[in-house]
Short mmCIF file of N, CA, C and O and ligand atoms in Angstrom, two decimals:
data_model
loop_
_atom_site.label_atom_id
_atom_site.label_comp_id
_atom_site.label_asym_id
_atom_site.label_seq_id
_atom_site.Cartn_x
_atom_site.Cartn_y
_atom_site.Cartn_z
N MET A 264 -7.67 15.14 8.43
CA MET A 264 -7.50 13.92 7.65
C MET A 264 -8.81 13.12 7.70
O MET A 264 -9.35 12.91 8.77
N SER A 265 -9.31 12.72 6.55
CA SER A 265 -10.52 11.88 6.60
C SER A 265 -10.22 10.54 5.92
O SER A 265 -9.99 10.48 4.72
N ILE A 266 -10.15 9.51 6.76
CA ILE A 266 -9.93 8.18 6.22
C ILE A 266 -11.30 7.62 5.85
O ILE A 266 -12.22 7.61 6.68
N ILE A 267 -11.45 7.24 4.59
CA ILE A 267 -12.73 6.69 4.13
C ILE A 267 -12.69 5.19 4.37
O ILE A 267 -11.92 4.47 3.75
N ASP A 268 -13.50 4.76 5.34
CA ASP A 268 -13.49 3.37 5.80
C ASP A 268 -14.75 2.70 5.26
O ASP A 268 -15.83 2.87 5.80
N THR A 269 -14.61 2.00 4.17
CA THR A 269 -15.77 1.35 3.56
C THR A 269 -16.05 0.05 4.31
O THR A 269 -15.23 -0.38 5.13
N PRO A 270 -17.17 -0.61 4.06
CA PRO A 270 -17.45 -1.87 4.76
C PRO A 270 -16.46 -2.97 4.39
O PRO A 270 -16.45 -4.03 4.97
N THR A 271 -15.64 -2.71 3.42
CA THR A 271 -14.67 -3.71 3.00
C THR A 271 -13.35 -3.45 3.73
O THR A 271 -13.26 -2.62 4.61
N LEU A 272 -12.31 -4.17 3.32
CA LEU A 272 -10.97 -3.95 3.89
C LEU A 272 -10.31 -2.72 3.28
O LEU A 272 -9.22 -2.33 3.70
N ILE A 273 -10.96 -2.12 2.28
CA ILE A 273 -10.34 -1.02 1.55
C ILE A 273 -10.54 0.29 2.32
O ILE A 273 -11.66 0.77 2.48
N LYS A 274 -9.42 0.83 2.80
CA LYS A 274 -9.45 2.14 3.47
C LYS A 274 -8.59 3.08 2.65
O LYS A 274 -7.44 2.74 2.33
N THR A 275 -9.15 4.23 2.30
CA THR A 275 -8.40 5.17 1.47
C THR A 275 -8.40 6.56 2.12
O THR A 275 -9.26 6.87 2.94
N ILE A 276 -7.42 7.35 1.72
CA ILE A 276 -7.33 8.74 2.17
C ILE A 276 -7.32 9.61 0.92
O ILE A 276 -6.52 9.39 0.01
N GLU A 277 -8.22 10.57 0.90
CA GLU A 277 -8.25 11.52 -0.23
C GLU A 277 -7.36 12.70 0.12
O GLU A 277 -7.56 13.36 1.14
N PHE A 278 -6.36 12.96 -0.71
CA PHE A 278 -5.45 14.07 -0.46
C PHE A 278 -5.97 15.33 -1.14
O PHE A 278 -6.63 15.26 -2.18
N ARG A 279 -5.65 16.46 -0.53
CA ARG A 279 -6.02 17.74 -1.15
C ARG A 279 -5.10 17.98 -2.34
O ARG A 279 -3.87 17.99 -2.19
N GLU A 280 -5.68 18.13 -3.50
CA GLU A 280 -4.90 18.40 -4.71
C GLU A 280 -4.97 19.90 -4.97
O GLU A 280 -6.05 20.43 -5.23
N ILE A 281 -3.82 20.56 -4.85
CA ILE A 281 -3.77 22.02 -4.95
C ILE A 281 -3.38 22.36 -6.39
O ILE A 281 -2.27 22.04 -6.83
N GLY A 282 -4.30 22.97 -7.10
CA GLY A 282 -4.04 23.24 -8.52
C GLY A 282 -4.19 24.71 -8.86
O GLY A 282 -4.97 25.42 -8.24
N ASP A 283 -3.41 25.13 -9.82
CA ASP A 283 -3.60 26.44 -10.42
C ASP A 283 -3.13 26.36 -11.87
O ASP A 283 -2.91 25.26 -12.38
N GLU A 284 -2.96 27.49 -12.50
CA GLU A 284 -2.62 27.46 -13.93
C GLU A 284 -1.26 26.81 -14.20
O GLU A 284 -0.93 26.46 -15.33
N ARG A 285 -0.47 26.58 -13.11
CA ARG A 285 0.87 25.98 -13.29
C ARG A 285 0.84 24.47 -13.16
O ARG A 285 1.84 23.80 -13.42
N GLY A 286 -0.29 23.92 -12.70
CA GLY A 286 -0.37 22.47 -12.50
C GLY A 286 -0.82 22.14 -11.09
O GLY A 286 -1.49 22.95 -10.45
N TRP A 287 -0.39 20.96 -10.61
CA TRP A 287 -0.94 20.42 -9.38
C TRP A 287 0.14 20.11 -8.36
O TRP A 287 1.28 19.81 -8.73
N LEU A 288 -0.25 20.13 -7.07
CA LEU A 288 0.69 19.82 -5.98
C LEU A 288 -0.09 19.11 -4.88
O LEU A 288 -1.21 19.51 -4.53
N VAL A 289 0.48 18.03 -4.38
CA VAL A 289 -0.11 17.31 -3.23
C VAL A 289 0.96 17.25 -2.15
O VAL A 289 2.11 16.87 -2.43
N ALA A 290 0.61 17.62 -0.92
CA ALA A 290 1.56 17.56 0.20
C ALA A 290 1.15 16.43 1.14
O ALA A 290 -0.03 16.31 1.50
N LEU A 291 2.12 15.60 1.53
CA LEU A 291 1.87 14.50 2.46
C LEU A 291 2.66 14.77 3.73
O LEU A 291 3.90 14.92 3.67
N GLU A 292 1.96 14.86 4.86
CA GLU A 292 2.61 15.24 6.11
C GLU A 292 2.28 14.21 7.19
O GLU A 292 1.09 13.90 7.41
N GLY A 293 3.34 13.73 7.85
CA GLY A 293 3.16 12.73 8.91
C GLY A 293 2.28 13.24 10.02
O GLY A 293 2.43 14.38 10.47
N ASN A 294 1.35 12.41 10.44
CA ASN A 294 0.40 12.70 11.52
C ASN A 294 -0.53 13.87 11.20
O ASN A 294 -1.19 14.39 12.10
N ILE A 295 -0.58 14.27 9.93
CA ILE A 295 -1.57 15.28 9.52
C ILE A 295 -2.49 14.63 8.49
O ILE A 295 -3.61 14.25 8.83
N ASN A 296 -2.01 14.42 7.26
CA ASN A 296 -2.86 13.66 6.33
C ASN A 296 -2.34 12.23 6.09
O ASN A 296 -2.96 11.47 5.34
N ILE A 297 -1.22 11.90 6.74
CA ILE A 297 -0.74 10.52 6.78
C ILE A 297 -0.82 10.11 8.25
O ILE A 297 -0.26 10.81 9.11
N PRO A 298 -1.51 9.01 8.57
CA PRO A 298 -1.82 8.73 9.98
C PRO A 298 -0.68 8.10 10.78
O PRO A 298 -0.92 7.33 11.70
N PHE A 299 0.55 8.44 10.43
CA PHE A 299 1.71 7.98 11.21
C PHE A 299 2.90 8.84 10.81
O PHE A 299 2.82 9.62 9.84
N THR A 300 3.98 8.71 11.56
CA THR A 300 5.23 9.39 11.19
C THR A 300 5.95 8.55 10.15
O THR A 300 6.19 7.36 10.39
N MET A 301 6.26 9.13 9.01
CA MET A 301 6.93 8.36 7.96
C MET A 301 8.41 8.22 8.29
O MET A 301 9.08 9.21 8.61
N GLN A 302 8.92 7.01 8.20
CA GLN A 302 10.37 6.78 8.37
C GLN A 302 11.01 6.36 7.05
O GLN A 302 12.23 6.29 6.97
N ARG A 303 10.17 6.04 6.07
CA ARG A 303 10.73 5.48 4.83
C ARG A 303 9.74 5.72 3.70
O ARG A 303 8.53 5.66 3.90
N VAL A 304 10.30 6.03 2.52
CA VAL A 304 9.51 6.12 1.28
C VAL A 304 10.21 5.24 0.26
O VAL A 304 11.44 5.29 0.15
N TYR A 305 9.46 4.42 -0.45
CA TYR A 305 10.05 3.70 -1.58
C TYR A 305 9.07 3.73 -2.74
O TYR A 305 7.89 4.04 -2.55
N TYR A 306 9.57 3.45 -3.93
CA TYR A 306 8.67 3.43 -5.07
C TYR A 306 9.03 2.30 -6.00
O TYR A 306 10.17 1.85 -6.08
N ILE A 307 8.01 1.81 -6.67
CA ILE A 307 8.09 0.62 -7.52
C ILE A 307 7.72 1.05 -8.94
O ILE A 307 6.70 1.73 -9.13
N TYR A 308 8.51 0.64 -9.91
CA TYR A 308 8.19 0.98 -11.30
C TYR A 308 8.82 -0.08 -12.20
O TYR A 308 9.62 -0.91 -11.75
N GLY A 309 8.41 -0.08 -13.47
CA GLY A 309 8.99 -1.02 -14.43
C GLY A 309 8.56 -2.46 -14.19
O GLY A 309 9.28 -3.39 -14.53
N THR A 310 7.40 -2.65 -13.58
CA THR A 310 6.89 -4.01 -13.35
C THR A 310 5.98 -4.41 -14.51
O THR A 310 5.06 -3.65 -14.87
N GLN A 311 6.22 -5.57 -15.07
CA GLN A 311 5.41 -6.01 -16.22
C GLN A 311 4.03 -6.45 -15.76
O GLN A 311 3.84 -6.88 -14.60
N SER A 312 3.07 -6.38 -16.68
CA SER A 312 1.65 -6.55 -16.32
C SER A 312 1.33 -7.97 -15.81
O SER A 312 0.38 -8.15 -15.07
N HIS A 313 2.14 -8.97 -16.18
CA HIS A 313 1.83 -10.34 -15.75
C HIS A 313 2.46 -10.67 -14.37
O HIS A 313 2.27 -11.76 -13.85
N ILE A 314 3.21 -9.72 -13.81
CA ILE A 314 3.92 -9.96 -12.54
C ILE A 314 3.04 -9.63 -11.35
O ILE A 314 2.32 -8.64 -11.35
N ARG A 315 3.10 -10.46 -10.30
CA ARG A 315 2.45 -10.16 -9.02
C ARG A 315 3.54 -9.83 -8.01
O ARG A 315 4.54 -10.55 -7.91
N ARG A 316 3.37 -8.76 -7.28
CA ARG A 316 4.31 -8.37 -6.23
C ARG A 316 3.59 -8.39 -4.89
O ARG A 316 2.39 -8.60 -4.84
N GLY A 317 4.33 -8.08 -3.85
CA GLY A 317 3.72 -8.11 -2.52
C GLY A 317 3.72 -9.55 -2.03
O GLY A 317 4.76 -10.12 -1.75
N LEU A 318 2.54 -10.14 -1.94
CA LEU A 318 2.39 -11.53 -1.47
C LEU A 318 2.99 -11.68 -0.08
O LEU A 318 3.82 -12.57 0.16
N HIS A 319 2.62 -10.78 0.80
CA HIS A 319 3.07 -10.84 2.18
C HIS A 319 2.16 -9.94 3.04
O HIS A 319 1.36 -9.17 2.51
N ALA A 320 2.33 -10.06 4.33
CA ALA A 320 1.75 -9.11 5.29
C ALA A 320 2.88 -8.62 6.17
O ALA A 320 3.97 -9.21 6.19
N HIS A 321 2.61 -7.55 6.91
CA HIS A 321 3.58 -7.04 7.86
C HIS A 321 3.07 -7.25 9.28
O HIS A 321 1.88 -7.11 9.54
N HIS A 322 3.96 -7.55 10.17
CA HIS A 322 3.58 -7.67 11.59
C HIS A 322 3.18 -6.31 12.15
O HIS A 322 2.18 -6.20 12.86
N ALA A 323 3.97 -5.27 11.87
CA ALA A 323 3.78 -4.00 12.60
C ALA A 323 3.79 -2.75 11.74
O ALA A 323 3.23 -1.73 12.15
N VAL A 324 4.42 -2.80 10.58
CA VAL A 324 4.55 -1.58 9.78
C VAL A 324 3.21 -1.14 9.20
O VAL A 324 2.45 -1.96 8.69
N HIS A 325 2.95 0.16 9.31
CA HIS A 325 1.79 0.78 8.66
C HIS A 325 2.27 1.40 7.35
O HIS A 325 3.35 2.01 7.32
N GLN A 326 1.45 1.31 6.31
CA GLN A 326 1.87 1.86 5.02
C GLN A 326 0.69 2.53 4.31
O GLN A 326 -0.47 2.18 4.54
N ILE A 327 1.05 3.48 3.45
CA ILE A 327 0.09 4.12 2.54
C ILE A 327 0.68 4.03 1.14
O ILE A 327 1.83 4.43 0.94
N ALA A 328 -0.09 3.51 0.19
CA ALA A 328 0.37 3.39 -1.19
C ALA A 328 -0.35 4.44 -2.05
O ALA A 328 -1.57 4.62 -1.93
N VAL A 329 0.44 5.11 -2.89
CA VAL A 329 -0.12 6.11 -3.80
C VAL A 329 0.40 5.81 -5.20
O VAL A 329 1.62 5.66 -5.39
N CYS A 330 -0.49 5.72 -6.16
CA CYS A 330 -0.07 5.47 -7.54
C CYS A 330 0.20 6.82 -8.20
O CYS A 330 -0.74 7.60 -8.44
N LEU A 331 1.46 7.14 -8.45
CA LEU A 331 1.84 8.46 -8.97
C LEU A 331 1.68 8.54 -10.48
O LEU A 331 1.55 9.63 -11.03
N ALA A 332 1.71 7.40 -11.17
CA ALA A 332 1.53 7.37 -12.62
C ALA A 332 0.98 6.02 -13.01
O ALA A 332 1.27 5.01 -12.34
N GLY A 333 0.18 5.97 -14.06
CA GLY A 333 -0.38 4.71 -14.53
C GLY A 333 -1.34 4.12 -13.52
O GLY A 333 -2.03 4.84 -12.80
N GLU A 334 -1.35 2.79 -13.45
CA GLU A 334 -2.28 2.13 -12.53
C GLU A 334 -1.78 0.74 -12.17
O GLU A 334 -0.95 0.15 -12.87
N CYS A 335 -2.29 0.23 -11.06
CA CYS A 335 -2.12 -1.17 -10.70
C CYS A 335 -3.26 -1.54 -9.77
O CYS A 335 -3.98 -0.68 -9.28
N LYS A 336 -3.44 -2.84 -9.58
CA LYS A 336 -4.48 -3.31 -8.67
C LYS A 336 -3.85 -3.84 -7.39
O LYS A 336 -2.71 -4.33 -7.41
N PHE A 337 -4.59 -3.73 -6.31
CA PHE A 337 -4.21 -4.28 -5.02
C PHE A 337 -5.25 -5.28 -4.58
O PHE A 337 -6.46 -5.02 -4.68
N LEU A 338 -4.82 -6.39 -4.04
CA LEU A 338 -5.70 -7.31 -3.32
C LEU A 338 -5.32 -7.21 -1.84
O LEU A 338 -4.13 -7.29 -1.51
N LEU A 339 -6.31 -7.00 -0.99
CA LEU A 339 -6.10 -6.99 0.45
C LEU A 339 -6.86 -8.15 1.06
O LEU A 339 -8.01 -8.43 0.67
N ASP A 340 -6.26 -8.79 2.05
CA ASP A 340 -6.81 -10.04 2.60
C ASP A 340 -6.50 -10.05 4.10
O ASP A 340 -5.33 -9.91 4.49
N ASP A 341 -7.54 -10.16 4.92
CA ASP A 341 -7.29 -10.19 6.38
C ASP A 341 -7.33 -11.61 6.95
O ASP A 341 -7.38 -11.78 8.17
N GLY A 342 -7.34 -12.58 6.05
CA GLY A 342 -7.40 -13.97 6.50
C GLY A 342 -8.82 -14.52 6.49
O GLY A 342 -9.02 -15.73 6.57
N LYS A 343 -9.79 -13.61 6.36
CA LYS A 343 -11.21 -14.02 6.26
C LYS A 343 -11.84 -13.48 4.99
O LYS A 343 -12.54 -14.18 4.28
N ASN A 344 -11.59 -12.20 4.72
CA ASN A 344 -12.18 -11.54 3.55
C ASN A 344 -11.09 -10.99 2.65
O ASN A 344 -10.00 -10.65 3.12
N LYS A 345 -11.44 -10.90 1.37
CA LYS A 345 -10.52 -10.33 0.38
C LYS A 345 -11.24 -9.24 -0.39
O LYS A 345 -12.42 -9.42 -0.74
N ASN A 346 -10.53 -8.15 -0.66
CA ASN A 346 -11.09 -7.08 -1.49
C ASN A 346 -10.01 -6.58 -2.42
O ASN A 346 -8.82 -6.64 -2.10
N THR A 347 -10.44 -6.04 -3.55
CA THR A 347 -9.49 -5.49 -4.51
C THR A 347 -9.83 -4.04 -4.81
O THR A 347 -10.98 -3.61 -4.68
N ILE A 348 -8.81 -3.30 -5.21
CA ILE A 348 -9.01 -1.91 -5.61
C ILE A 348 -8.05 -1.59 -6.75
O ILE A 348 -6.92 -2.09 -6.76
N LEU A 349 -8.52 -0.80 -7.69
CA LEU A 349 -7.66 -0.27 -8.75
C LEU A 349 -7.12 1.07 -8.27
O LEU A 349 -7.89 1.96 -7.92
N LEU A 350 -5.80 1.20 -8.21
CA LEU A 350 -5.18 2.48 -7.84
C LEU A 350 -4.75 3.19 -9.11
O LEU A 350 -3.90 2.69 -9.86
N ASN A 351 -5.32 4.34 -9.35
CA ASN A 351 -4.98 5.09 -10.58
C ASN A 351 -5.08 6.60 -10.38
O ASN A 351 -5.22 7.33 -11.34
N SER A 352 -5.02 7.03 -9.10
CA SER A 352 -5.17 8.45 -8.83
C SER A 352 -4.05 8.95 -7.94
O SER A 352 -3.76 8.35 -6.89
N ARG A 353 -3.45 10.07 -8.32
CA ARG A 353 -2.39 10.68 -7.50
C ARG A 353 -2.96 11.31 -6.25
O ARG A 353 -2.23 11.69 -5.34
N GLY A 354 -4.30 11.43 -6.20
CA GLY A 354 -4.93 12.09 -5.07
C GLY A 354 -5.48 11.13 -4.04
O GLY A 354 -6.20 11.54 -3.12
N LEU A 355 -5.14 9.85 -4.16
CA LEU A 355 -5.72 8.85 -3.26
C LEU A 355 -4.64 7.96 -2.66
O LEU A 355 -3.79 7.44 -3.38
N GLY A 356 -4.69 7.79 -1.34
CA GLY A 356 -3.77 6.87 -0.68
C GLY A 356 -4.51 5.64 -0.21
O GLY A 356 -5.62 5.74 0.35
N LEU A 357 -3.92 4.48 -0.43
CA LEU A 357 -4.51 3.23 0.05
C LEU A 357 -3.81 2.85 1.36
O LEU A 357 -2.58 2.74 1.41
N VAL A 358 -4.60 2.64 2.40
CA VAL A 358 -4.05 2.26 3.71
C VAL A 358 -3.77 0.76 3.70
O VAL A 358 -4.65 -0.05 3.38
N ILE A 359 -2.52 0.40 4.05
CA ILE A 359 -2.16 -1.02 4.19
C ILE A 359 -1.78 -1.21 5.66
O ILE A 359 -0.67 -0.89 6.09
N ASP A 360 -2.72 -1.70 6.43
CA ASP A 360 -2.49 -1.89 7.86
C ASP A 360 -1.65 -3.14 8.12
O ASP A 360 -1.55 -4.02 7.25
N PRO A 361 -1.06 -3.26 9.32
CA PRO A 361 -0.39 -4.51 9.68
C PRO A 361 -1.38 -5.68 9.61
O PRO A 361 -2.59 -5.49 9.79
N MET A 362 -0.84 -6.85 9.39
CA MET A 362 -1.62 -8.09 9.35
C MET A 362 -2.68 -8.09 8.23
O MET A 362 -3.75 -8.68 8.37
N ILE A 363 -2.37 -7.38 7.16
CA ILE A 363 -3.19 -7.46 5.94
C ILE A 363 -2.30 -8.01 4.83
O ILE A 363 -1.31 -7.36 4.43
N TRP A 364 -2.63 -9.21 4.37
CA TRP A 364 -1.91 -9.80 3.24
C TRP A 364 -2.23 -8.95 2.01
O TRP A 364 -3.40 -8.62 1.77
N HIS A 365 -1.18 -8.56 1.25
CA HIS A 365 -1.47 -7.73 0.08
C HIS A 365 -0.67 -8.19 -1.13
O HIS A 365 0.46 -8.66 -1.01
N GLU A 366 -1.32 -8.06 -2.27
CA GLU A 366 -0.71 -8.42 -3.54
C GLU A 366 -1.00 -7.30 -4.53
O GLU A 366 -2.10 -6.75 -4.55
N MET A 367 0.02 -6.96 -5.34
CA MET A 367 -0.15 -5.94 -6.37
C MET A 367 0.00 -6.63 -7.72
O MET A 367 0.89 -7.47 -7.89
N TYR A 368 -0.84 -6.25 -8.67
CA TYR A 368 -0.84 -6.97 -9.95
C TYR A 368 -1.43 -6.06 -11.04
O TYR A 368 -1.94 -4.98 -10.74
N GLU A 369 -1.35 -6.55 -12.28
CA GLU A 369 -1.85 -5.79 -13.45
C GLU A 369 -1.30 -4.36 -13.47
O GLU A 369 -2.05 -3.39 -13.60
N PHE A 370 0.03 -4.27 -13.32
CA PHE A 370 0.69 -2.97 -13.41
C PHE A 370 0.65 -2.49 -14.87
O PHE A 370 0.94 -3.27 -15.79
N SER A 371 0.31 -1.23 -15.08
CA SER A 371 0.48 -0.66 -16.41
C SER A 371 1.98 -0.38 -16.61
O SER A 371 2.73 -0.26 -15.63
N SER A 372 2.40 -0.30 -17.87
CA SER A 372 3.84 -0.18 -18.14
C SER A 372 4.40 1.13 -17.57
O SER A 372 5.59 1.23 -17.28
N ASP A 373 3.54 2.15 -17.40
CA ASP A 373 4.00 3.44 -16.88
C ASP A 373 3.74 3.60 -15.39
O ASP A 373 3.90 4.69 -14.84
N CYS A 374 3.38 2.50 -14.70
CA CYS A 374 3.00 2.62 -13.29
C CYS A 374 4.20 3.00 -12.41
O CYS A 374 5.26 2.38 -12.48
N ILE A 375 3.99 4.01 -11.58
CA ILE A 375 4.95 4.33 -10.51
C ILE A 375 4.15 4.30 -9.21
O ILE A 375 3.25 5.12 -9.01
N LEU A 376 4.46 3.32 -8.38
CA LEU A 376 3.73 3.12 -7.13
C LEU A 376 4.63 3.56 -5.98
O LEU A 376 5.68 2.96 -5.74
N MET A 377 4.21 4.63 -5.26
CA MET A 377 4.99 5.12 -4.13
C MET A 377 4.36 4.60 -2.84
O MET A 377 3.13 4.55 -2.72
N VAL A 378 5.20 4.20 -1.90
CA VAL A 378 4.70 3.69 -0.61
C VAL A 378 5.39 4.43 0.52
O VAL A 378 6.62 4.55 0.54
N LEU A 379 4.59 4.94 1.45
CA LEU A 379 5.09 5.59 2.66
C LEU A 379 4.99 4.57 3.78
O LEU A 379 3.94 3.92 3.94
N ALA A 380 6.04 4.43 4.57
CA ALA A 380 6.06 3.40 5.61
C ALA A 380 6.39 4.02 6.96
O ALA A 380 7.15 4.99 7.05
N SER A 381 5.83 3.42 8.01
CA SER A 381 5.98 3.97 9.37
C SER A 381 7.29 3.55 10.02
O SER A 381 7.58 4.01 11.12
N ASP A 382 8.05 2.68 9.36
CA ASP A 382 9.31 2.25 9.98
C ASP A 382 10.33 1.89 8.90
O ASP A 382 9.99 1.75 7.72
N TYR A 383 11.55 1.71 9.34
CA TYR A 383 12.62 1.34 8.43
C TYR A 383 12.43 -0.09 7.93
O TYR A 383 11.70 -0.88 8.54
N TYR A 384 13.11 -0.41 6.84
CA TYR A 384 13.01 -1.75 6.27
C TYR A 384 13.58 -2.78 7.24
O TYR A 384 14.69 -2.62 7.75
N ASP A 385 12.80 -3.82 7.47
CA ASP A 385 13.25 -4.91 8.35
C ASP A 385 12.56 -6.19 7.87
O ASP A 385 11.35 -6.34 8.00
N GLU A 386 13.34 -7.08 7.30
CA GLU A 386 12.77 -8.31 6.75
C GLU A 386 12.02 -9.12 7.82
O GLU A 386 11.07 -9.84 7.51
N ALA A 387 12.40 -8.94 9.09
CA ALA A 387 11.74 -9.68 10.17
C ALA A 387 10.29 -9.24 10.36
O ALA A 387 9.51 -9.94 11.01
N ASP A 388 9.92 -8.09 9.79
CA ASP A 388 8.54 -7.61 9.90
C ASP A 388 7.63 -8.27 8.86
O ASP A 388 6.40 -8.09 8.89
N TYR A 389 8.21 -9.01 7.91
CA TYR A 389 7.42 -9.60 6.82
C TYR A 389 6.91 -10.99 7.19
O TYR A 389 7.64 -11.78 7.78
N ILE A 390 5.69 -11.28 6.80
CA ILE A 390 5.17 -12.66 6.81
C ILE A 390 4.97 -13.02 5.35
O ILE A 390 4.06 -12.51 4.68
N ARG A 391 5.85 -13.84 4.81
CA ARG A 391 5.81 -14.13 3.38
C ARG A 391 5.19 -15.49 3.07
O ARG A 391 5.06 -15.86 1.90
N ASN A 392 4.82 -16.22 4.11
CA ASN A 392 4.22 -17.54 3.91
C ASN A 392 2.71 -17.43 4.20
O ASN A 392 2.32 -17.06 5.31
N TYR A 393 1.87 -17.76 3.20
CA TYR A 393 0.43 -17.53 3.36
C TYR A 393 -0.18 -18.41 4.45
O TYR A 393 -1.06 -17.97 5.19
N ALA A 394 0.29 -19.63 4.56
CA ALA A 394 -0.24 -20.53 5.61
C ALA A 394 0.09 -19.96 7.00
O ALA A 394 -0.75 -19.99 7.91
N GLU A 395 1.30 -19.43 7.14
CA GLU A 395 1.70 -18.81 8.41
C GLU A 395 0.86 -17.56 8.68
O GLU A 395 0.42 -17.32 9.82
N PHE A 396 0.61 -16.77 7.63
CA PHE A 396 -0.25 -15.58 7.79
C PHE A 396 -1.64 -16.00 8.28
O PHE A 396 -2.19 -15.40 9.22
N LEU A 397 -2.24 -17.01 7.64
CA LEU A 397 -3.59 -17.45 8.03
C LEU A 397 -3.60 -17.91 9.48
O LEU A 397 -4.53 -17.62 10.23
N ARG A 398 -2.56 -18.61 9.89
CA ARG A 398 -2.47 -19.11 11.26
C ARG A 398 -2.44 -17.93 12.24
O ARG A 398 -3.19 -17.90 13.22
N LEU A 399 -1.61 -16.93 11.94
CA LEU A 399 -1.50 -15.77 12.84
C LEU A 399 -2.77 -14.91 12.80
O LEU A 399 -3.27 -14.46 13.84
N ALA A 400 -3.31 -14.71 11.58
CA ALA A 400 -4.49 -13.84 11.43
C ALA A 400 -5.70 -14.43 12.12
O ALA A 400 -6.55 -13.70 12.61
N ASN A 401 -5.78 -15.71 12.15
CA ASN A 401 -6.95 -16.37 12.75
C ASN A 401 -6.67 -16.81 14.18
O ASN A 401 -7.43 -17.60 14.76
N GLY A 402 -5.56 -16.30 14.75
CA GLY A 402 -5.27 -16.50 16.16
C GLY A 402 -5.00 -17.93 16.56
O GLY A 402 -5.32 -18.34 17.68
N LYS A 403 -4.39 -18.68 15.64
CA LYS A 403 -4.10 -20.09 15.97
C LYS A 403 -2.62 -20.27 16.27
O LYS A 403 -1.81 -19.47 15.88
C1 T46 B 1137 5.08 -3.86 0.60
C2 T46 B 1137 4.74 -3.72 -0.82
C3 T46 B 1137 3.60 -2.75 -1.05
C4 T46 B 1137 14.75 -2.99 0.64
O1 T46 B 1137 15.96 -3.23 0.67
N1 T46 B 1137 14.26 -1.91 1.30
C5 T46 B 1137 12.94 -1.59 1.30
O2 T46 B 1137 12.54 -0.57 1.91
C6 T46 B 1137 12.04 -2.42 0.59
C7 T46 B 1137 10.55 -2.09 0.56
C8 T46 B 1137 12.53 -3.51 -0.07
N2 T46 B 1137 13.87 -3.78 -0.03
C9 T46 B 1137 14.39 -4.95 -0.78
C10 T46 B 1137 13.88 -6.30 -0.29
C11 T46 B 1137 13.93 -7.15 -1.54
O3 T46 B 1137 15.21 -7.68 -1.70
O4 T46 B 1137 13.92 -4.85 -2.13
C12 T46 B 1137 13.66 -6.13 -2.66
C13 T46 B 1137 12.23 -6.19 -3.20
O5 T46 B 1137 11.30 -6.17 -2.11
P1 T46 B 1137 9.96 -7.00 -2.12
O6 T46 B 1137 10.14 -8.26 -2.86
O7 T46 B 1137 9.46 -7.10 -0.70
O8 T46 B 1137 9.01 -6.01 -2.97
P2 T46 B 1137 7.43 -6.07 -3.15
O9 T46 B 1137 7.10 -5.18 -4.27
O10 T46 B 1137 6.95 -7.48 -3.22
O11 T46 B 1137 6.83 -5.45 -1.77
C14 T46 B 1137 7.04 -4.09 -1.49
C15 T46 B 1137 7.51 -3.92 -0.04
O12 T46 B 1137 8.67 -4.71 0.21
C16 T46 B 1137 6.45 -4.32 0.95
O13 T46 B 1137 6.80 -3.89 2.26
O14 T46 B 1137 4.24 -3.77 1.48
O15 T46 B 1137 5.84 -3.35 -1.67
#
């Protein structure tokens, strides 16, 4: 597994795309090309282009987002710096670490965004208040 760690907050994983005359296949395996054991997969679709989703950080859950169709943008924010990325490739996973505020926006009408998560859904893991996130992220 090679996690591409740019000087920004954007960390991505390039998946091996296995292709032949029949088409393409990508395999995602916990602790092999996904850096944790997956406990949950969910996917988001049918979001209109003017809608923003996310707008939270997680205390502990690790996640990888893969855009399976269409495109959307992600904003990542660690409380000091913000970076954005356009997700439009089935061969690329975006790492969403704990304590990273994230927002998804500018969804194309055909966007299907799949997210792999390291734990089960628990609302208590969410920080949905930005002021509270900044306080925790900056150690106050
Ligand atoms: C995230 C970003 C990338 C569940 O019941 N189970 C689940 O596993 C999830 C993820 C959500 N839900 C419920 C909770 C809400 O009532 O589905 C509803 C919509 O969730 P939310 O408003 O949190 O959706 P997004 O798109 O703002 O955020 C989602 C994930 O929740 C979040 O963990 O990191 O995608």
